[in-house]
Amino acid sequence: MENILIVYWSGTGNTKKIAEEIRNAIVETNNTVTLINLKETIPHIEGFKKIMLGCPATSKEQLEGSTFMPFLEDIKTQLADKKIALFGSYGWGDGEWMRKFEAMISQSSAELFGSLIIKGEPEENDSRCHQFGQDFANS
Ligand SMILES: Cc1cc2nc3c(=O)[nH]c(=O)nc-3n(C[C@H](O)[C@H](O)[C@H](O)COP(=O)(O)O)c2cc1C
């Protein structure tokens, strides 16, 4: 059993819903989840081997700049030997922000598991979130 950390930033709630859907999928496996909203808490990541990071596309295919990017900068050097999965919601782009996000994680010494992008809001019991969460938990 593992405690998986999910950390997200969400402006209008869509990435929050993805995070919650993923959390629900993981707790069905034999693992536990610590779910953190960056607007409320900046977590310490040491002690977690598997981490999921969520952020929507904002301002021309960027990650959110005031809270999420500084957090990412802070943890960048602590990612060695951790397995990282990424997720987020977008509106009208082609996922460019997520490719940038993946590149940032790949440049750290973390193992990038993969990413999940969802246009707008996820469905209730969204099968994409469910699959992604369970695959990561079982990886
Ligand atoms: C200021 C702002 C900038 C945005 N920029 C982009 C963008 O560059 N590309 C894109 O695909 N969506 C963009 N969006 C759409 C959001 O990514 C989309 O609404 C998403 O569902 C928001 O997720 P959230 O509810 O977790 O904040 C932008 C939205 C806002 C408010």
Coordinates of C-alpha atoms and ligand atoms in Angstrom, one line a residue:
M1 CA 0.0 0.0 0.0
E2 CA 1.2 3.4 -0.9
N3 CA 0.1 7.0 0.0
I4 CA -0.1 8.9 -3.3
L5 CA 0.0 12.7 -3.2
I6 CA -2.3 14.6 -5.6
V7 CA -1.6 18.4 -5.7
Y8 CA -3.5 20.7 -8.0
W9 CA -4.3 24.3 -8.8
S10 CA -7.7 25.1 -10.3
G11 CA -9.2 28.4 -11.3
T12 CA -12.9 27.5 -12.0
G13 CA -13.1 24.0 -10.6
N14 CA -12.5 21.7 -13.6
T15 CA -9.1 20.5 -12.7
K16 CA -10.3 20.2 -9.1
K17 CA -13.0 17.8 -10.3
I18 CA -10.4 15.8 -12.3
A19 CA -8.3 15.5 -9.1
E20 CA -11.3 14.3 -7.1
E21 CA -12.3 11.8 -9.8
I22 CA -8.7 10.5 -9.8
R23 CA -8.7 10.3 -6.0
N24 CA -11.9 8.3 -6.1
A25 CA -10.4 5.8 -8.5
I26 CA -7.2 5.4 -6.5
V27 CA -9.0 4.7 -3.2
E28 CA -10.7 1.8 -4.9
T29 CA -7.2 0.3 -5.2
N30 CA -5.2 -0.7 -2.1
N31 CA -3.7 2.7 -1.8
T32 CA -4.4 5.9 0.1
V33 CA -4.4 9.5 -1.3
T34 CA -3.4 12.8 0.1
L35 CA -5.3 15.4 -1.9
I36 CA -4.0 19.0 -1.7
N37 CA -5.5 22.2 -3.2
L38 CA -2.6 24.6 -3.7
K39 CA -4.9 27.5 -3.0
E40 CA -5.2 26.2 0.5
T41 CA -2.0 24.4 1.4
I42 CA 1.6 24.2 0.0
P43 CA 2.6 20.6 0.8
H44 CA 6.0 19.1 1.5
I45 CA 6.6 16.3 -1.0
E46 CA 9.3 14.4 0.7
G47 CA 8.1 11.0 1.8
F48 CA 5.9 10.5 -1.3
K49 CA 7.2 8.3 -4.0
K50 CA 4.2 8.8 -6.4
I51 CA 2.9 12.3 -7.0
M52 CA 0.2 13.6 -9.3
L53 CA 0.4 17.3 -10.3
G54 CA -2.7 19.0 -11.8
C55 CA -2.9 22.5 -13.5
P56 CA -5.1 23.8 -16.2
A57 CA -4.0 25.7 -19.3
T58 CA -3.9 29.4 -18.6
S59 CA -2.8 32.5 -20.4
K60 CA -1.5 31.3 -23.8
E61 CA -0.7 27.7 -23.0
Q62 CA 1.1 28.4 -19.7
L63 CA 0.9 26.8 -16.3
E64 CA -0.7 29.0 -13.7
G65 CA 2.0 31.6 -12.8
S66 CA 1.3 32.9 -9.3
T67 CA 1.0 29.7 -7.2
F68 CA 1.5 26.6 -9.4
M69 CA 4.8 27.7 -11.2
P70 CA 6.5 28.8 -7.9
F71 CA 5.5 25.5 -6.3
L72 CA 6.9 23.6 -9.3
E73 CA 10.1 25.6 -9.1
D74 CA 10.4 24.8 -5.4
I75 CA 10.0 21.1 -5.8
K76 CA 11.9 20.6 -9.0
T77 CA 15.1 19.6 -7.2
Q78 CA 13.3 17.1 -5.0
L79 CA 11.8 15.0 -7.7
A80 CA 14.7 12.5 -8.2
D81 CA 13.4 8.9 -7.9
K82 CA 9.8 10.0 -7.8
K83 CA 7.2 8.9 -10.2
I84 CA 5.1 11.8 -11.5
A85 CA 1.8 11.9 -13.3
L86 CA 0.3 15.1 -14.7
F87 CA -3.3 16.2 -15.4
G88 CA -5.3 19.3 -16.2
S89 CA -8.2 20.8 -17.9
Y90 CA -8.1 23.1 -21.0
G91 CA -10.5 25.1 -23.1
W92 CA -9.5 25.6 -26.8
G93 CA -5.9 24.8 -27.3
D94 CA -4.3 21.5 -28.6
G95 CA -2.6 20.6 -25.3
E96 CA 0.5 22.6 -25.8
W97 CA 0.6 23.6 -22.1
M98 CA 0.7 20.0 -21.1
R99 CA 3.6 19.2 -23.5
K100 CA 5.5 22.1 -21.8
F101 CA 4.6 20.6 -18.4
E102 CA 5.8 17.2 -19.5
A103 CA 9.1 18.7 -20.7
M104 CA 9.7 20.4 -17.4
I105 CA 9.2 17.2 -15.5
S106 CA 11.3 15.2 -17.9
Q107 CA 14.1 17.7 -17.4
S108 CA 14.1 17.0 -13.7
S109 CA 15.3 13.6 -12.7
A110 CA 11.8 12.3 -12.0
E111 CA 10.2 9.4 -13.9
L112 CA 7.3 10.8 -15.9
F113 CA 4.4 8.3 -15.9
G114 CA 2.2 10.2 -18.3
S115 CA -0.5 12.9 -18.5
L116 CA -4.3 13.2 -18.8
I117 CA -5.9 16.3 -20.4
I118 CA -9.6 16.9 -20.4
K119 CA -11.5 19.6 -22.3
G120 CA -13.6 21.6 -19.8
E121 CA -15.2 19.6 -17.0
P122 CA -14.8 15.9 -16.5
E123 CA -18.0 13.7 -16.4
E124 CA -19.2 12.2 -13.2
N125 CA -17.4 9.0 -12.6
D126 CA -15.3 9.9 -15.7
S127 CA -13.8 6.7 -17.2
R128 CA -10.7 8.6 -18.4
C129 CA -9.9 9.8 -14.8
H130 CA -10.7 6.4 -13.4
Q131 CA -8.4 4.6 -15.8
F132 CA -5.6 7.1 -15.3
G133 CA -5.8 7.0 -11.5
Q134 CA -5.9 3.2 -11.3
D135 CA -3.1 2.8 -13.8
F136 CA -0.9 5.2 -11.9
A137 CA -1.7 3.5 -8.6
N138 CA -1.0 0.1 -10.0
S139 CA 2.2 1.2 -11.8
Ligands
LIG1 C1 -7.2 33.5 -18.2 C2 -7.4 32.1 -19.0 C3 -6.5 31.7 -19.9 C4 -6.7 30.5 -20.6 N1 -5.8 30.1 -21.5 C5 -6.0 29.0 -22.2 C6 -5.1 28.5 -23.2 O1 -4.1 29.2 -23.5 N2 -5.4 27.3 -23.8 C7 -6.5 26.6 -23.5 O2 -6.7 25.5 -24.1 N3 -7.4 27.0 -22.6 C8 -7.2 28.1 -21.9 N4 -8.1 28.5 -20.9 C9 -9.2 27.7 -20.6 C10 -9.0 26.9 -19.4 O3 -7.9 26.1 -19.4 C11 -10.3 26.0 -19.1 O4 -11.4 26.9 -18.9 C12 -10.1 25.0 -18.0 O5 -11.2 24.2 -18.0 C13 -10.0 25.7 -16.7 O6 -9.7 24.8 -15.7 P1 -10.0 25.1 -14.2 O7 -11.5 25.1 -14.0 O8 -9.3 24.0 -13.4 O9 -9.4 26.4 -13.9 C14 -7.9 29.7 -20.3 C15 -8.8 30.2 -19.3 C16 -8.5 31.4 -18.6 C17 -9.5 31.8 -17.6

